[in-house]
Amino acid sequence: MTDAAVPTAAVPTAAVPEAADPDAAVPRAAVRSPLPRPYLLWLAGTQAGLLGDAALYFALGWAASAHGGGATGLVLTAITVPRTALVLLGGAVADRVGARRVMLAADTVMLVATVALALVAGSRGTPLWLLVAAAAVIGTVDAFHLPASGSMPNRLVPADRLPRALALRQAGGQGAALLGAPLGGLLVAVGGLPGAAVADAASFGVVLLVLLRLRPGAAAPVDAPAGLLREAASGVRLALRDPLLRAALLLTGAAAGALLPVMSLLAPLLARAHGWTAGTAGLVTGGQAAGVLAVAGLIAWRGGLPRAGVGAAAGLCTASVGVTLLALAAGPAAAVTGSAVTGVGSGLFACHLGPLVAAGAPDSHLSRVQALLTLVQSAALVLANALLGVLADTAGATLPTLLCALAAGTAGLTALAGPTLRRA
């Protein structure tokens, strides 16, 4: 189960205290203190799951791209629609019954589903209906898994070490994505979609073993048990009351619609248009992961910029340049360079905007705030994947990629122009 909204793992997840002075340095003791062992154990298991997920997502995208841009958009939309429809409910369930229990159930379902996908794909190939069905299962389980997983660092790490812990999580996720995309290309070349599905099933087994050993602290009680729907709605009300959280979520939606489809939807189509192999396409996707990994690792070691809002906006502007380079690349080397610059920008955005999103979450609403973050991203992806896929079919993949670059740059400049995020 991926901890990111899409295989590129661009979901911002770091957190710092909301009321902290943006010009104040992080205390040296907080930077030097070791992270808790239960968190590191959980993080190691999560990275194994992310590696398998990255390979499977690449394999699904590559198999779907053989059916055309519209079909690729349909498969990706089949992930985001159930995720969007159910994620607030998933966050309320995780806050009520416990994040660990939700993750155990979700990973068990996905273990069974990936084994079934491998068996069916091995006997019937990769018809579009199978890809859509697999995507729908992934999206449904994601709706419950992502809010629970997103809240785990808050449950396992003291507040003073949380920013470092989450930057390390971002770096680990991108390391998995960096290896997972080329691994996905290799598995597709050797064993097709069934090989990638088997690898992902094995990763779910590892995650389950880790979760069985893990015992996170008890979650804070939810509000009066007035029903899951009302509990889910309380997370939305929480975000609407906080001006900074509102602005951060709006920028997250803009970034999701502009950046996340680039690697999952448009990069495979660009690769096919140039006549590149699946392995080359995997390297292009891996370049983006390498860029995010470099930035997240640096922030986990040294900390981020004093003003997180400025860092996030600068990240979007940087990513805009990278997406432009990718769209205009004539060869694999130029495409990998463009994707790496896109990753640097995405990493800056995720590691700086994440604190602003998570800061407003009380202990009783940890999973619900994560659910709202996923909802914002997924809603943007539902629209973006469908429109960009159709546009790619009619005008080629270059034009929609350039439009994504324009949208990312516009969002970054708009954030810099507004006082709410510029001063955060």
Coordinates of C-alpha atoms in Angstrom, one line a residue:
M1 CA 0.0 0.0 0.0
T2 CA 1.6 3.3 -1.0
D3 CA 1.9 6.1 1.4
A4 CA 1.6 8.5 -1.5
A5 CA -1.4 9.6 -3.4
V6 CA 0.3 8.3 -6.5
P7 CA 3.4 6.3 -7.3
T8 CA 5.6 9.4 -7.3
A9 CA 5.0 9.8 -3.6
A10 CA 4.5 13.5 -3.7
V11 CA 2.2 13.6 -0.7
P12 CA 3.4 16.2 1.8
T13 CA 3.7 14.6 5.2
A14 CA 6.0 16.5 7.4
A15 CA 4.7 18.5 10.4
V16 CA 5.9 21.2 12.8
P17 CA 4.1 23.1 15.5
E18 CA 1.7 25.6 13.9
A19 CA 2.6 28.4 16.2
A20 CA 6.4 28.2 15.8
D21 CA 8.3 31.3 14.8
P22 CA 9.2 30.7 11.1
D23 CA 12.5 32.5 11.7
A24 CA 13.5 30.4 14.7
A25 CA 16.0 27.7 14.2
V26 CA 15.2 24.1 15.2
P27 CA 16.8 23.4 18.6
R28 CA 20.1 21.5 18.2
A29 CA 19.0 18.8 20.7
A30 CA 15.9 18.0 18.5
V31 CA 18.2 17.7 15.5
R32 CA 20.6 15.3 17.2
S33 CA 18.2 13.2 19.2
P34 CA 17.8 9.7 17.7
L35 CA 14.4 8.7 16.3
P36 CA 12.4 6.1 18.2
R37 CA 13.1 2.5 17.3
P38 CA 9.4 1.6 16.8
Y39 CA 9.2 4.4 14.2
L40 CA 12.4 3.2 12.4
L41 CA 10.9 -0.4 12.4
W42 CA 7.7 0.9 10.9
L43 CA 9.5 3.0 8.4
A44 CA 11.6 0.0 7.2
G45 CA 8.5 -2.1 6.7
T46 CA 6.8 0.8 4.9
Q47 CA 9.7 1.2 2.5
A48 CA 9.4 -2.5 1.5
G49 CA 5.8 -1.9 0.7
L50 CA 6.6 1.2 -1.3
L51 CA 9.1 -0.6 -3.4
G52 CA 6.6 -3.2 -4.4
D53 CA 3.9 -0.6 -5.0
A54 CA 6.2 1.5 -7.2
A55 CA 7.0 -1.6 -9.4
L56 CA 3.3 -2.5 -9.7
Y57 CA 2.1 1.0 -10.4
F58 CA 4.7 1.3 -13.2
A59 CA 3.6 -2.0 -14.6
L60 CA -0.1 -1.0 -14.5
G61 CA 0.7 2.4 -16.2
W62 CA 2.8 0.7 -18.9
A63 CA 0.2 -2.0 -19.6
A64 CA -2.5 0.7 -19.8
S65 CA -0.5 2.9 -22.1
A66 CA -0.6 0.1 -24.7
H67 CA -4.4 0.8 -24.9
G68 CA -3.9 4.5 -25.6
G69 CA -3.9 7.7 -23.6
G70 CA -7.6 7.6 -22.9
A71 CA -7.3 4.1 -21.5
T72 CA -4.3 5.1 -19.4
G73 CA -6.3 8.0 -17.9
L74 CA -9.2 5.7 -17.3
V75 CA -7.0 3.2 -15.3
L76 CA -5.5 6.0 -13.2
T77 CA -8.9 7.5 -12.7
A78 CA -10.2 4.2 -11.4
I79 CA -7.7 4.5 -8.6
T80 CA -8.5 8.1 -7.7
V81 CA -12.4 7.9 -7.9
P82 CA -12.9 5.4 -5.0
R83 CA -10.1 6.9 -3.1
T84 CA -11.7 10.3 -3.4
A85 CA -15.2 9.1 -2.5
L86 CA -14.2 7.0 0.5
V87 CA -11.1 8.7 2.0
L88 CA -12.9 10.9 4.5
L89 CA -14.7 7.8 5.8
G90 CA -11.4 6.0 5.9
G91 CA -9.9 8.7 8.1
A92 CA -12.8 8.6 10.5
V93 CA -12.5 4.8 10.8
A94 CA -8.8 5.0 11.5
D95 CA -9.3 7.6 14.2
R96 CA -12.1 5.5 15.8
V97 CA -10.7 2.0 15.7
G98 CA -7.0 2.6 15.4
A99 CA -4.6 3.2 12.6
R100 CA -2.7 -0.1 13.1
R101 CA -5.9 -2.2 12.8
V102 CA -6.9 -0.4 9.6
M103 CA -3.5 -1.0 8.1
L104 CA -3.5 -4.7 9.0
A105 CA -6.8 -5.2 7.3
A106 CA -5.9 -3.1 4.2
D107 CA -2.5 -4.9 3.7
T108 CA -4.2 -8.3 4.0
V109 CA -6.7 -7.3 1.3
M110 CA -4.0 -6.1 -1.0
L111 CA -1.9 -9.3 -0.5
V112 CA -4.9 -11.3 -1.7
A113 CA -5.7 -8.9 -4.5
T114 CA -2.1 -8.8 -5.9
V115 CA -1.9 -12.6 -5.9
A116 CA -5.2 -12.8 -7.8
L117 CA -4.0 -10.1 -10.3
A118 CA -0.9 -12.1 -11.0
L119 CA -2.9 -15.3 -11.6
V120 CA -5.5 -13.7 -13.9
A121 CA -2.9 -11.6 -15.8
G122 CA -0.8 -14.7 -16.3
S123 CA -3.6 -16.6 -17.9
R124 CA -5.5 -13.9 -19.7
G125 CA -3.0 -11.2 -20.4
T126 CA -3.7 -7.5 -19.7
P127 CA -7.2 -6.6 -21.0
L128 CA -8.4 -3.1 -20.1
W129 CA -11.1 -4.5 -17.8
L130 CA -8.5 -6.2 -15.7
L131 CA -6.4 -3.1 -15.3
V132 CA -9.5 -1.0 -14.4
A133 CA -10.6 -3.6 -11.8
A134 CA -7.2 -3.8 -10.2
A135 CA -7.0 0.0 -10.1
A136 CA -10.4 0.2 -8.5
V137 CA -9.4 -2.3 -5.7
I138 CA -6.2 -0.3 -5.1
G139 CA -8.1 3.0 -4.9
T140 CA -10.7 1.6 -2.5
V141 CA -8.1 0.1 -0.1
D142 CA -6.0 3.3 -0.4
A143 CA -9.0 5.3 1.0
F144 CA -8.6 3.5 4.3
H145 CA -4.9 2.8 4.3
L146 CA -3.5 6.3 3.5
P147 CA -5.1 8.2 6.3
A148 CA -4.1 5.6 8.8
S149 CA -0.5 5.4 7.5
G150 CA -0.2 9.1 7.3
S151 CA -1.0 9.5 11.0
M152 CA 1.5 6.9 12.2
P153 CA 4.5 9.2 12.5
N154 CA 2.5 11.5 14.9
R155 CA 1.7 8.4 17.0
L156 CA 5.3 7.1 17.1
V157 CA 7.5 10.1 17.3
P158 CA 7.7 13.0 19.8
A159 CA 6.7 16.4 18.5
D160 CA 10.3 17.9 18.6
R161 CA 11.6 15.1 16.3
L162 CA 8.6 14.9 14.0
P163 CA 9.9 17.2 11.2
R164 CA 13.1 15.1 10.8
A165 CA 11.1 11.8 11.1
L166 CA 8.8 12.9 8.3
A167 CA 11.6 14.2 6.1
L168 CA 13.3 10.8 6.5
R169 CA 10.0 9.1 5.6
Q170 CA 9.8 11.3 2.4
A171 CA 13.4 10.4 1.6
G172 CA 12.8 6.7 2.2
G173 CA 9.7 6.8 0.0
Q174 CA 11.5 8.4 -2.8
G175 CA 14.4 5.9 -2.5
A176 CA 11.8 3.1 -2.9
A177 CA 10.3 5.0 -5.9
L178 CA 13.8 5.5 -7.4
L179 CA 14.4 1.8 -7.3
G180 CA 10.9 0.8 -7.9
A181 CA 10.4 2.4 -11.3
P182 CA 13.5 0.7 -12.9
L183 CA 12.5 -2.5 -11.1
G184 CA 9.0 -2.2 -12.6
G185 CA 10.5 -1.8 -16.0
L186 CA 12.7 -4.9 -15.4
L187 CA 9.8 -7.0 -14.1
V188 CA 7.7 -6.0 -17.1
A189 CA 10.5 -6.9 -19.4
V190 CA 11.0 -10.3 -17.7
G191 CA 7.7 -11.3 -16.3
G192 CA 5.1 -8.8 -17.5
L193 CA 2.4 -7.5 -15.2
P194 CA 2.2 -10.9 -13.3
G195 CA 5.8 -10.5 -12.2
A196 CA 5.2 -7.0 -10.8
A197 CA 2.1 -8.2 -9.0
V198 CA 4.0 -11.1 -7.4
A199 CA 6.7 -8.7 -6.2
D200 CA 4.1 -6.4 -4.7
A201 CA 2.4 -9.3 -2.9
A202 CA 5.7 -10.2 -1.3
S203 CA 6.2 -6.7 -0.1
F204 CA 2.7 -6.8 1.6
G205 CA 3.9 -9.9 3.5
V206 CA 6.8 -7.9 4.9
V207 CA 4.6 -5.0 5.9
L208 CA 2.2 -7.3 7.7
L209 CA 5.0 -8.9 9.7
V210 CA 6.2 -5.5 10.8
L211 CA 2.7 -4.3 11.8
L212 CA 2.2 -7.5 13.9
R213 CA 5.2 -6.5 15.9
L214 CA 4.3 -2.9 16.2
R215 CA 2.4 -1.4 19.2
P216 CA 1.8 2.3 18.6
G217 CA 0.4 4.5 21.5
A218 CA -3.3 4.7 21.9
A219 CA -5.0 7.3 19.8
A220 CA -6.8 10.2 21.4
P221 CA -10.6 9.5 21.7
V222 CA -12.8 10.9 18.9
D223 CA -15.6 13.3 19.5
A224 CA -18.9 12.0 20.8
P225 CA -19.8 8.9 18.8
A226 CA -22.3 10.5 16.5
G227 CA -21.6 8.4 13.5
L228 CA -18.7 8.0 11.1
L229 CA -20.1 10.5 8.5
R230 CA -20.3 13.3 11.1
E231 CA -16.9 12.4 12.4
A232 CA -15.5 12.7 8.9
A233 CA -17.2 16.0 8.4
S234 CA -15.6 17.4 11.5
G235 CA -12.2 17.1 9.8
V236 CA -13.5 19.3 7.0
R237 CA -14.8 21.9 9.4
L238 CA -11.4 21.9 11.1
A239 CA -9.7 22.8 7.9
L240 CA -12.2 25.4 6.9
R241 CA -11.7 27.3 10.2
D242 CA -7.9 27.5 9.7
P243 CA -6.8 30.1 7.1
L244 CA -3.3 28.7 6.7
L245 CA -4.6 25.1 6.4
R246 CA -7.1 26.2 3.8
A247 CA -4.4 27.9 1.7
A248 CA -2.0 25.0 2.1
L249 CA -4.7 22.5 1.0
L250 CA -5.6 24.6 -2.1
L251 CA -2.0 24.7 -3.1
T252 CA -1.7 21.0 -2.6
G253 CA -4.6 20.4 -4.9
A254 CA -3.1 22.6 -7.6
A255 CA 0.3 20.8 -7.3
A256 CA -1.4 17.4 -7.4
G257 CA -3.3 18.2 -10.6
A258 CA -0.2 19.8 -12.3
L259 CA 2.6 17.5 -11.2
L260 CA 1.4 14.0 -10.2
P261 CA 0.0 13.1 -13.7
V262 CA 3.3 13.9 -15.3
M263 CA 5.2 10.7 -14.3
S264 CA 2.2 8.4 -13.9
L265 CA 0.3 9.3 -17.1
L266 CA 2.4 11.5 -19.5
A267 CA 5.9 10.1 -19.1
P268 CA 4.9 6.7 -20.4
L269 CA 3.1 8.3 -23.3
L270 CA 6.1 10.5 -24.1
A271 CA 8.3 7.4 -24.0
R272 CA 6.1 5.5 -26.4
A273 CA 6.0 8.5 -28.7
H274 CA 9.8 8.5 -28.9
G275 CA 9.9 4.8 -29.3
W276 CA 11.7 4.2 -26.0
T277 CA 11.6 0.9 -24.1
A278 CA 9.9 0.2 -20.8
G279 CA 13.3 0.1 -19.1
T280 CA 14.1 3.6 -20.4
A281 CA 10.7 4.9 -19.3
G282 CA 11.4 3.5 -15.9
L283 CA 14.7 5.4 -15.7
V284 CA 12.9 8.6 -16.6
T285 CA 10.4 8.1 -13.8
G286 CA 13.3 7.1 -11.5
G287 CA 15.0 10.5 -12.2
Q288 CA 12.1 12.3 -10.6
A289 CA 12.3 10.0 -7.6
A290 CA 16.1 10.7 -7.4
G291 CA 15.4 14.5 -7.3
V292 CA 12.9 14.2 -4.5
L293 CA 15.2 11.8 -2.6
A294 CA 18.1 14.2 -2.7
V295 CA 16.0 17.1 -1.4
A296 CA 14.2 15.1 1.3
G297 CA 17.5 13.6 2.5
L298 CA 19.1 17.0 2.8
I299 CA 16.1 18.4 4.7
A300 CA 16.1 15.3 7.0
W301 CA 19.8 16.0 7.8
R302 CA 19.9 19.8 7.9
G303 CA 16.3 21.0 8.1
G304 CA 14.2 23.1 5.7
L305 CA 14.0 26.7 4.9
P306 CA 12.9 29.1 7.7
R307 CA 9.7 30.0 5.8
A308 CA 7.9 26.8 4.7
G309 CA 5.4 28.6 2.4
V310 CA 8.2 30.2 0.4
G311 CA 10.0 26.9 0.1
A312 CA 6.9 25.2 -1.1
A313 CA 6.2 27.9 -3.7
A314 CA 9.8 27.8 -4.9
G315 CA 9.5 24.1 -5.3
L316 CA 6.5 24.4 -7.6
C317 CA 8.4 27.0 -9.7
T318 CA 11.4 24.7 -9.9
A319 CA 9.2 21.7 -10.9
S320 CA 7.6 23.8 -13.6
V321 CA 11.1 24.2 -15.2
G322 CA 11.7 20.4 -14.9
V323 CA 8.4 19.5 -16.5
T324 CA 9.1 21.9 -19.4
L325 CA 12.5 20.2 -20.0
L326 CA 10.8 16.8 -19.9
A327 CA 8.2 17.8 -22.5
L328 CA 10.8 19.2 -24.9
A329 CA 13.4 16.4 -24.4
A330 CA 14.6 14.8 -27.6
G331 CA 16.5 11.9 -26.0
P332 CA 16.5 9.8 -22.8
A333 CA 19.3 11.7 -21.2
A334 CA 17.5 15.0 -21.5
A335 CA 14.3 13.4 -20.3
V336 CA 16.0 12.0 -17.2
T337 CA 17.5 15.5 -16.5
G338 CA 14.0 17.1 -16.8
S339 CA 12.5 14.5 -14.5
A340 CA 15.2 15.0 -11.9
V341 CA 14.7 18.8 -11.9
T342 CA 11.0 18.0 -11.5
G343 CA 11.8 15.8 -8.5
V344 CA 13.9 18.5 -6.9
G345 CA 11.0 20.9 -7.1
S346 CA 8.5 18.3 -5.9
G347 CA 10.7 17.5 -3.0
L348 CA 11.0 21.2 -2.0
F349 CA 7.2 21.5 -2.2
A350 CA 6.4 18.3 -0.3
C351 CA 8.9 18.8 2.5
H352 CA 7.9 22.4 3.1
L353 CA 4.2 22.4 2.6
G354 CA 3.7 19.3 4.6
P355 CA 4.3 21.0 8.0
L356 CA 1.6 23.6 7.1
V357 CA -0.9 20.8 6.4
A358 CA -0.3 18.7 9.4
A359 CA 0.2 21.5 11.9
G360 CA -3.5 22.1 12.5
A361 CA -4.4 18.5 13.4
P362 CA -5.2 17.7 17.0
D363 CA -4.4 14.3 18.2
S364 CA -8.0 13.2 17.9
H365 CA -8.1 14.2 14.2
L366 CA -4.7 12.9 12.9
S367 CA -6.1 10.5 10.4
R368 CA -8.9 12.8 9.3
V369 CA -6.5 15.6 8.4
Q370 CA -4.5 13.1 6.4
A371 CA -7.7 11.9 4.7
L372 CA -8.5 15.5 3.8
L373 CA -5.0 15.9 2.3
T374 CA -5.6 12.7 0.2
L375 CA -9.0 13.9 -0.8
V376 CA -7.7 17.2 -2.2
Q377 CA -5.0 15.4 -4.2
S378 CA -7.3 12.7 -5.5
A379 CA -10.0 15.1 -6.5
A380 CA -7.5 17.1 -8.6
L381 CA -6.2 13.8 -10.1
V382 CA -9.7 12.6 -11.1
L383 CA -10.1 15.7 -13.3
A384 CA -6.5 16.0 -14.4
N385 CA -6.0 12.4 -15.5
A386 CA -9.1 12.2 -17.5
L387 CA -8.6 15.6 -19.3
L388 CA -4.9 15.1 -19.9
G389 CA -5.4 11.5 -21.2
V390 CA -7.9 12.7 -23.8
L391 CA -5.8 15.7 -24.8
A392 CA -2.8 13.4 -25.2
D393 CA -4.8 11.2 -27.6
T394 CA -5.9 14.2 -29.7
A395 CA -2.8 16.4 -29.6
G396 CA 0.0 14.1 -28.5
A397 CA 1.7 14.0 -25.1
T398 CA 3.9 17.1 -25.4
L399 CA 1.1 19.7 -25.2
P400 CA -0.5 18.4 -22.0
T401 CA 2.9 18.1 -20.4
L402 CA 3.7 21.7 -21.2
L403 CA 0.3 22.7 -19.8
C404 CA 1.2 20.9 -16.6
A405 CA 4.4 23.0 -16.4
L406 CA 2.4 26.2 -16.9
A407 CA -0.1 25.2 -14.2
A408 CA 2.7 24.4 -11.7
G409 CA 4.5 27.6 -12.3
T410 CA 1.3 29.7 -12.0
A411 CA 0.4 28.0 -8.7
G412 CA 3.9 28.7 -7.3
L413 CA 3.9 32.4 -8.3
T414 CA 0.3 32.8 -6.9
A415 CA 1.4 31.4 -3.5
L416 CA 4.3 33.8 -3.4
A417 CA 2.0 36.7 -4.2
G418 CA -0.4 35.9 -1.3
P419 CA 0.6 36.8 2.3
T420 CA -0.8 33.7 3.9
L421 CA 1.7 31.3 2.5
R422 CA 4.5 33.8 1.9
R423 CA 4.7 34.6 5.6
A424 CA 4.2 31.0 6.8

